[in-house]
Short mmCIF file of C-alpha atoms in Angstrom, two decimals:
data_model
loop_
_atom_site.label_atom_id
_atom_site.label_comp_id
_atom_site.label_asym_id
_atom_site.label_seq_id
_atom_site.Cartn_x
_atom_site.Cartn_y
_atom_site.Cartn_z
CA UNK A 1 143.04 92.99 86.92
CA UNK A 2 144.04 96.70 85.42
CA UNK A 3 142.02 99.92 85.92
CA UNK A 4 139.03 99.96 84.42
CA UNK A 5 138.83 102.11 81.69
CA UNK A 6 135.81 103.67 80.66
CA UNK A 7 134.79 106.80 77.65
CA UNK A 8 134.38 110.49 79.41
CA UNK A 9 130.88 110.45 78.77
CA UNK A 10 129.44 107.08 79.97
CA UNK A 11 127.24 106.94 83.31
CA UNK A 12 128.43 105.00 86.88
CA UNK A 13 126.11 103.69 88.74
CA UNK A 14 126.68 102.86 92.31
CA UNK A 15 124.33 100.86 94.40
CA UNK A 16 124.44 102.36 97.62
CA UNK A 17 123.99 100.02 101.40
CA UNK A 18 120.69 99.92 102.70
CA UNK A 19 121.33 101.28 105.91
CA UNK A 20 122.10 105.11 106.98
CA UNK A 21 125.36 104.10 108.66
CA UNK A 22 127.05 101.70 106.14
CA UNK A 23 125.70 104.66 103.61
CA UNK A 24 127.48 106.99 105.23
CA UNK A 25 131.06 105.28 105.40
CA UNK A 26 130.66 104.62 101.69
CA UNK A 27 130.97 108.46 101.14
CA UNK A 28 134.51 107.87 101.21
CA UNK A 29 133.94 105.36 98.25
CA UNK A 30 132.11 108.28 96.44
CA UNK A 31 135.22 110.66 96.58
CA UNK A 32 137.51 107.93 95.27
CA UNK A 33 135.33 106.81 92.58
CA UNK A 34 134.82 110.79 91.36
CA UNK A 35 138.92 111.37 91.92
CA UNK A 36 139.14 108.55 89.29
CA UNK A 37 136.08 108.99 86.86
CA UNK A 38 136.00 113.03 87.19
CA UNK A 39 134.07 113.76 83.96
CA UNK A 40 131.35 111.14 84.23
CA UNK A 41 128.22 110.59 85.75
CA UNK A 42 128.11 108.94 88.91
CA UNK A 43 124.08 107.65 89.84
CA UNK A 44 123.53 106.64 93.35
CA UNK A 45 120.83 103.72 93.26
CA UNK A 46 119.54 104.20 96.75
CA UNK A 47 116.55 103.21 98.91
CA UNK A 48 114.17 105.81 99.84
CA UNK A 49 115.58 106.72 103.51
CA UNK A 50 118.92 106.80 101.98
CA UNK A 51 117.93 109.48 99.80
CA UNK A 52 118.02 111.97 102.25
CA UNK A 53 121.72 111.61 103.04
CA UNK A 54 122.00 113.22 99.70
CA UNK A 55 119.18 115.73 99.07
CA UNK A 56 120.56 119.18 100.57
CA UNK A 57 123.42 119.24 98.19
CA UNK A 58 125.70 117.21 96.04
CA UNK A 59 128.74 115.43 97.69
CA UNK A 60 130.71 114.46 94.28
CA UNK A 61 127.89 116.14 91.75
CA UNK A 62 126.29 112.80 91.99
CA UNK A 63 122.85 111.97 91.01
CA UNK A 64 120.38 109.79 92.34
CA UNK A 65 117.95 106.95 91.37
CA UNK A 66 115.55 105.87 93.58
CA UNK A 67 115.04 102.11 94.18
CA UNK A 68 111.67 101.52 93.17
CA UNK A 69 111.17 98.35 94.16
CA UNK A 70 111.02 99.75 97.50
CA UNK A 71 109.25 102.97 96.58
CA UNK A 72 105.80 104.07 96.55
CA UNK A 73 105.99 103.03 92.74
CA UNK A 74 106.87 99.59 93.83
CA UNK A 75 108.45 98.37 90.71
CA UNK A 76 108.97 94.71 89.63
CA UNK A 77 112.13 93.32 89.85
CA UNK A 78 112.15 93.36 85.84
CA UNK A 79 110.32 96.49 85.19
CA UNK A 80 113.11 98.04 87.55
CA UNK A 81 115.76 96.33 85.51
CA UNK A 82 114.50 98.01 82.50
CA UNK A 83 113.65 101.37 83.63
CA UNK A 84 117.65 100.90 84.56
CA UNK A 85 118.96 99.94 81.01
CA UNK A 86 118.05 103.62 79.53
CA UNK A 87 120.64 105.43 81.57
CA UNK A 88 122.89 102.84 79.74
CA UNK A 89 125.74 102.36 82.77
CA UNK A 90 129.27 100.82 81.72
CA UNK A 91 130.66 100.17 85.41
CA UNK A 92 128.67 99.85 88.41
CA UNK A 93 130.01 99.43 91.91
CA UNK A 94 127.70 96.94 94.32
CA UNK A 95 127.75 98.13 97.94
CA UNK A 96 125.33 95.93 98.88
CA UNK A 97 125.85 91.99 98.91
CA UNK A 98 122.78 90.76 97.39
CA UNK A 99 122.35 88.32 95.10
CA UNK A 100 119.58 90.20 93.91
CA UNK A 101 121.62 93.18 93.13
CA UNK A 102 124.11 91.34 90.99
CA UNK A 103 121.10 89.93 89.15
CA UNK A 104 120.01 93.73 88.62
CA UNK A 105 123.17 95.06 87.14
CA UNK A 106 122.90 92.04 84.81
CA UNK A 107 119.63 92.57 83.51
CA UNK A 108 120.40 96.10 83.00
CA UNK A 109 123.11 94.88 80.65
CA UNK A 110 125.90 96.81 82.74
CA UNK A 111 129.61 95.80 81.14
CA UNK A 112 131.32 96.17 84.06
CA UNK A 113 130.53 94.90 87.42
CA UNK A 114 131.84 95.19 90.78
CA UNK A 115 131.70 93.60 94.01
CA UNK A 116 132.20 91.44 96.60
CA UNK A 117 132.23 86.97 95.94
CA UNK A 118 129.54 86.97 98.76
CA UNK A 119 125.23 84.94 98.77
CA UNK A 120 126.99 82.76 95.33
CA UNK A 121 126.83 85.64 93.57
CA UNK A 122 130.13 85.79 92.00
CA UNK A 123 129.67 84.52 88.32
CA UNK A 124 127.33 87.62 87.63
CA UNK A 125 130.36 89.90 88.44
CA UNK A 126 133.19 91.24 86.31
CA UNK A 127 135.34 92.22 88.78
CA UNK A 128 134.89 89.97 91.62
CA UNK A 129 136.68 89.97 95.17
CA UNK A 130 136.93 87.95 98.12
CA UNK A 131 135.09 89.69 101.26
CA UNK A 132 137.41 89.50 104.57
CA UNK A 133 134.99 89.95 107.66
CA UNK A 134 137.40 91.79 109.71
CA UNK A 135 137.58 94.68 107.20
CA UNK A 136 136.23 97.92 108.51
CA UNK A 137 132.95 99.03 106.46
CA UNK A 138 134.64 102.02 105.53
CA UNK A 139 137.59 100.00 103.77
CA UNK A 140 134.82 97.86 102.39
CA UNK A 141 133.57 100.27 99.58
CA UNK A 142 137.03 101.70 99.46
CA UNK A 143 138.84 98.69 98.30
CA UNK A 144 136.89 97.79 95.58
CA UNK A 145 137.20 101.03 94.02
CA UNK A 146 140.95 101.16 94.61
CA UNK A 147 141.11 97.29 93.39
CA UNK A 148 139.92 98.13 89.92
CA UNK A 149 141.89 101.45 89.97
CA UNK A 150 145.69 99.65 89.94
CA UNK A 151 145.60 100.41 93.51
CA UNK A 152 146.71 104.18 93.33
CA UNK A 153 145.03 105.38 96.18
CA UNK A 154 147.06 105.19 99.72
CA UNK A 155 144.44 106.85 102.12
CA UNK A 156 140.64 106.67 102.01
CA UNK A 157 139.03 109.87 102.27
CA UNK A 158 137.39 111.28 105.36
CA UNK A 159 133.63 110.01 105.16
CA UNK A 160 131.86 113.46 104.44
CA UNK A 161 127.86 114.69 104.37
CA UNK A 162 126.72 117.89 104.07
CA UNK A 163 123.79 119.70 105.77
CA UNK A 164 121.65 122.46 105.47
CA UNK A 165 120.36 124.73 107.52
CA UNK A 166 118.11 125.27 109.90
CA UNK A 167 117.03 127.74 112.82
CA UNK A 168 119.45 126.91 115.66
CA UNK A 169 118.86 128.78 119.53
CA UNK A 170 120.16 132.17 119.67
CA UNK A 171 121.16 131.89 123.47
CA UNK A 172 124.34 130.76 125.29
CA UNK A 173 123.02 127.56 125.59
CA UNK A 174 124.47 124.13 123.84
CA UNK A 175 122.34 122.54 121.61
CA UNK A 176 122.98 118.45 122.71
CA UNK A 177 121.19 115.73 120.00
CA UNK A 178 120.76 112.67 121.70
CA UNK A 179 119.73 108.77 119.99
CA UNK A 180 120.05 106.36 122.87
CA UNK A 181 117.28 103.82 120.40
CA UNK A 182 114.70 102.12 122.14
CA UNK A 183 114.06 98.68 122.96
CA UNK A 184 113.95 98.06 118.83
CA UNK A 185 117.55 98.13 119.16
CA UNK A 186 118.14 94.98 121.56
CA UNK A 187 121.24 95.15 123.21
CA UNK A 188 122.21 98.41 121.68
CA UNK A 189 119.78 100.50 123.58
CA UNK A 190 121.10 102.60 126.63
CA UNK A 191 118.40 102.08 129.74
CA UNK A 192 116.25 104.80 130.39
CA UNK A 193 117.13 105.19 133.37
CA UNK A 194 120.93 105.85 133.11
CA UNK A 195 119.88 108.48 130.01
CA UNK A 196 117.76 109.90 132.54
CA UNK A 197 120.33 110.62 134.91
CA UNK A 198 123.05 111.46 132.14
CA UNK A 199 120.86 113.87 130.84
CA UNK A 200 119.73 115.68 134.25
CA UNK A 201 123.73 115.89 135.40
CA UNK A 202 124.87 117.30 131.91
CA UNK A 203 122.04 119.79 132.02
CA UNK A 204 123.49 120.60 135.28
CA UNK A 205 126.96 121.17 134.22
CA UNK A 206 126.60 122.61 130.47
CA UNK A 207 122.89 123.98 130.12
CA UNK A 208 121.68 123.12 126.85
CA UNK A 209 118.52 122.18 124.78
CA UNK A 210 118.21 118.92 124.13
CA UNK A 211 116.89 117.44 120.56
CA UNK A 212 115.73 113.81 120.66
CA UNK A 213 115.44 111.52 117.63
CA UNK A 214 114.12 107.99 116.85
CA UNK A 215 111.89 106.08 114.82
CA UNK A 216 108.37 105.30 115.23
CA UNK A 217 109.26 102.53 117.30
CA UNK A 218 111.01 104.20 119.80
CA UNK A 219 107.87 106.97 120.32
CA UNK A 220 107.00 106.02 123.91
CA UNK A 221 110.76 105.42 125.22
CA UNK A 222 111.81 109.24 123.92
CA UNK A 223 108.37 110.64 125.47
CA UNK A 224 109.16 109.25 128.98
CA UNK A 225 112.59 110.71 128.23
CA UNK A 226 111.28 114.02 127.55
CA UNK A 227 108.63 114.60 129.80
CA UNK A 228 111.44 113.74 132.38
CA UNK A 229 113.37 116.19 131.13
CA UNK A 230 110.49 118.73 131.16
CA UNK A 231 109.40 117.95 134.53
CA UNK A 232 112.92 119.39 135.55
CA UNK A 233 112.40 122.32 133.80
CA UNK A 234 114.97 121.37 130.66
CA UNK A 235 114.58 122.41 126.98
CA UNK A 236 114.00 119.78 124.91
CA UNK A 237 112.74 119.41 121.79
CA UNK A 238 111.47 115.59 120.64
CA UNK A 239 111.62 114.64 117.18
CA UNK A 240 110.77 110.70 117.25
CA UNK A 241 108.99 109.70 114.17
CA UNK A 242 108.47 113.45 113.05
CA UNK A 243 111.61 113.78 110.58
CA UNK A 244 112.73 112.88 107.65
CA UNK A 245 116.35 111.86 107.19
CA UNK A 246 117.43 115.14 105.50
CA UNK A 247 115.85 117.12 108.52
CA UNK A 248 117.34 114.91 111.06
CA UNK A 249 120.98 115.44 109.51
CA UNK A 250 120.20 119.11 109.39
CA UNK A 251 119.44 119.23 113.02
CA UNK A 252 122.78 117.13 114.06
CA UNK A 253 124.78 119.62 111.61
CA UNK A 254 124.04 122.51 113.86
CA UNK A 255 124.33 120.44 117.37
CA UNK A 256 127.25 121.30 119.94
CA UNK A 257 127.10 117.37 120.51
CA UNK A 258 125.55 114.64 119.56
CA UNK A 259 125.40 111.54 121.84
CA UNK A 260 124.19 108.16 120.28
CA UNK A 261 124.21 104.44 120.03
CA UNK A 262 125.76 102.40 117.43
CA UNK A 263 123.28 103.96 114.61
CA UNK A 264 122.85 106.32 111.57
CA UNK A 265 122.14 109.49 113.88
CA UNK A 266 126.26 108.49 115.40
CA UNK A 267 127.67 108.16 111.92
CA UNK A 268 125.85 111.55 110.28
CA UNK A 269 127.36 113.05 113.38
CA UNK A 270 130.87 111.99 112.31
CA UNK A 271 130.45 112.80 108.60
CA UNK A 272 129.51 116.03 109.36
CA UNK A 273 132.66 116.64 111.70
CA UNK A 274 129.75 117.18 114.83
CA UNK A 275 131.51 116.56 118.05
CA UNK A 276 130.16 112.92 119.30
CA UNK A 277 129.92 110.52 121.85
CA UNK A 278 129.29 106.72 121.17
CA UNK A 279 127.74 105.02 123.49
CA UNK A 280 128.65 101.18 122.42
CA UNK A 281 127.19 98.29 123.45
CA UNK A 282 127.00 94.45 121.63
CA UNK A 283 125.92 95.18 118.24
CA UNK A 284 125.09 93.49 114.85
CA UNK A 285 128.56 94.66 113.31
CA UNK A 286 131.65 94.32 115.73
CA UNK A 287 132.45 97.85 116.63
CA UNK A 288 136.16 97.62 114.90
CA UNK A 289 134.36 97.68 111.74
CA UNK A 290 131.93 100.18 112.23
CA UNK A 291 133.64 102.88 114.54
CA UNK A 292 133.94 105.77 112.56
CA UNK A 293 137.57 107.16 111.77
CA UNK A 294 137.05 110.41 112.38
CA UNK A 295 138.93 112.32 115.52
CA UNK A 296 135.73 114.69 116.25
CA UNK A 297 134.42 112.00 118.84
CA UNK A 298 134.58 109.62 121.92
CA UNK A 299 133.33 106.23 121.58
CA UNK A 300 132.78 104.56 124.69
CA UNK A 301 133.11 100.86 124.84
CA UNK A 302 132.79 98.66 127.85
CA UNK A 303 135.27 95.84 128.26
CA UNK A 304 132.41 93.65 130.08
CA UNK A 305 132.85 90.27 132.10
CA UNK A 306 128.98 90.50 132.05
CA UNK A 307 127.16 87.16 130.81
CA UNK A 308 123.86 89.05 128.97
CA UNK A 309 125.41 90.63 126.61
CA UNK A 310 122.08 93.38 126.72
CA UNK A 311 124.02 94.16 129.81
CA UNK A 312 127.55 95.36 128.15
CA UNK A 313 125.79 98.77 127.50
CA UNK A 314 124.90 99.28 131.32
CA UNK A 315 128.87 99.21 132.60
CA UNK A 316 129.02 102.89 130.62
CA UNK A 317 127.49 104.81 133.21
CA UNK A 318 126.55 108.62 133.72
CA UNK A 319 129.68 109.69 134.85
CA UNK A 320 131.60 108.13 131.81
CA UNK A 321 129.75 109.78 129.22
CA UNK A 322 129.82 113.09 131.01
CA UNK A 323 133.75 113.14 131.11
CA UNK A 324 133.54 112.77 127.49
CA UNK A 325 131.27 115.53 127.13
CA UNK A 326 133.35 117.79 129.24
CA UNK A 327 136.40 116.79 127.13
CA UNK A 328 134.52 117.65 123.65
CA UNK A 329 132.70 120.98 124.78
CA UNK A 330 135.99 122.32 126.36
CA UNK A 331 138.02 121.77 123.48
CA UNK A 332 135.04 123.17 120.91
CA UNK A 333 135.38 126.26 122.93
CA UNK A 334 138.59 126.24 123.28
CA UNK A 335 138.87 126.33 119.04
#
């Protein structure tokens, strides 16, 4: 199939992943799809959490639809279908996989349709393509737009956020965000113990403040984490289950560091060219297709002969991550 060709003034819609990381590696999607439709008008359908990714300020003067069948509002699937139809879309690019989603473009009598063959889904797509597992998430999103562009594109675009502001220490200090999840996480989470002692040695070494972030799941992991921290006398300021998304990525944007898990805190980080440590351990995603392809960052992954695989994450000790964070903070200041 040929480029898809579509009039100047017809809307895009662009159904966005559900989750902050895979959202933030189809940013490079975005760019492409605005380099190739520059005088329409791109919608991002996203979920509610995604929208915060967004909010601060436009990334390709997109604008954005909330799902409301996950909303307050909590829409039907066919009243959602219909409140769609009146922006009357002509292309639509399907990030996600879902059957469901398919249906939706369908329903909201959208000519052209995009996306991966995946959940028997195919026969409600125009433009339908066959889903390789090893592809990185980041090529995901950016070979379907370059497969109904004729291919012109050589190089995805550098996934790209962008923050806004907020009131950052005035002192000589670093300011060091840190997700290390909680036990919500499985075998992604880094042992409190080991992000105790990281922490304490890297407080030693750089003195910083120390922001803390997590969901409401991971309340009473970060709180032992803190008042460990403030037992010894270190800044830190913990922010588990008291942001929003758009206040979390505002917080990264103005960190020194940021050291995290396999998670949406990691990839913001990235986006928004933070220096970053990843702290890897066995995942839902093999890491090759997640890692972010940025060179602002570190990842740390163990090569493990361990049989629990919740044990991979323990062979990246204190030490490891700290030699990273010497490398990074030396060659910020050395900029």
């Amino acid at each position: 199939m040929g480029r898809i060709l579509i009039s100047d003034d017809v809307n895009i819609l662009v159904i966005m992943p559900k989750f902050l990381g895979d959202s933030v590696m189809a940013t490079s999607a975005l760019q492409m799809i605005r380099q190739s439709y520059p005088t329409q008008r791109i919608f991002l359908l996203v979920r509610p959490v995604i929208a915060g990714l967004f909010s601060d300020a436009s990334l390709v003067n997109e604008e954005l639809i909330i799902d409301k069948r996950f909303s307050d509002e909590k829409y039907s699937f066919l009243q959602f279908s219909l409140y769609l139809r009146k922006y009357k879309f002509q292309l639509a690019y399907n990030f996600r996989n879902s059957f469901s989603d398919a249906l939706l473009c369908v329903l909201s009598s959208i000519k052209y349709r995009v996306g991966y063959c995946k959940n028997a889904r195919g026969f409600m797509l125009t433009h339908r393509y066959k889903l390789d597992a090893n592809f990185h998430y980041q090529y995901r999103y950016c070979n379907l737009v370059n497969r109904t562009q004729s291919f012109r594109f050589e190089l995805m675009p550098e996934i790209k956020l962008i923050a806004g502001g907020v009131c950052n220490s005035q002192d000589d200090f670093h300011t060091v965000s840190v997700y290390f999840g909680g036990k919500n996480k499985l075998d992604r989470h880094y042992p409190l113990e080991l992000a105790r002692e990281f922490l304490l040695r890297m407080y030693q070494e750089f003195p910083c403040h120390y922001i803390l972030f997590g969901d409401s799941q991971e309340v009473d992991e970060n709180k032992a984490l803190s008042d460990y921290l403030s037992e010894h006398g270190i800044s830190v300021l913990d922010l588990t289950g008291k942001t929003t998304v758009s206040e979390m990525k505002n917080y990264i944007g103005v960190s020194d560091l940021t050291v995290a898990i396999d998670s949406g805190p990691l990839h913001i980080a990235a986006a928004l060219g933070v220096p970053h440590i990843a702290v890897v351990g066995y995942g839902t995603s093999p890491w090759s297709c997640v890692a972010p392809k940025v060179n602002t960052g570190i990842h740390l992954v163990p090569n493990s002969l361990r049989l629990s695989t919740a044990d991979y994450i323990k062979d990246i000790t204190p030490d490891m991550i700290l030699n990273a964070a010497r490398f990074l903070l030396v060659k910020e200041n050395a900029v």
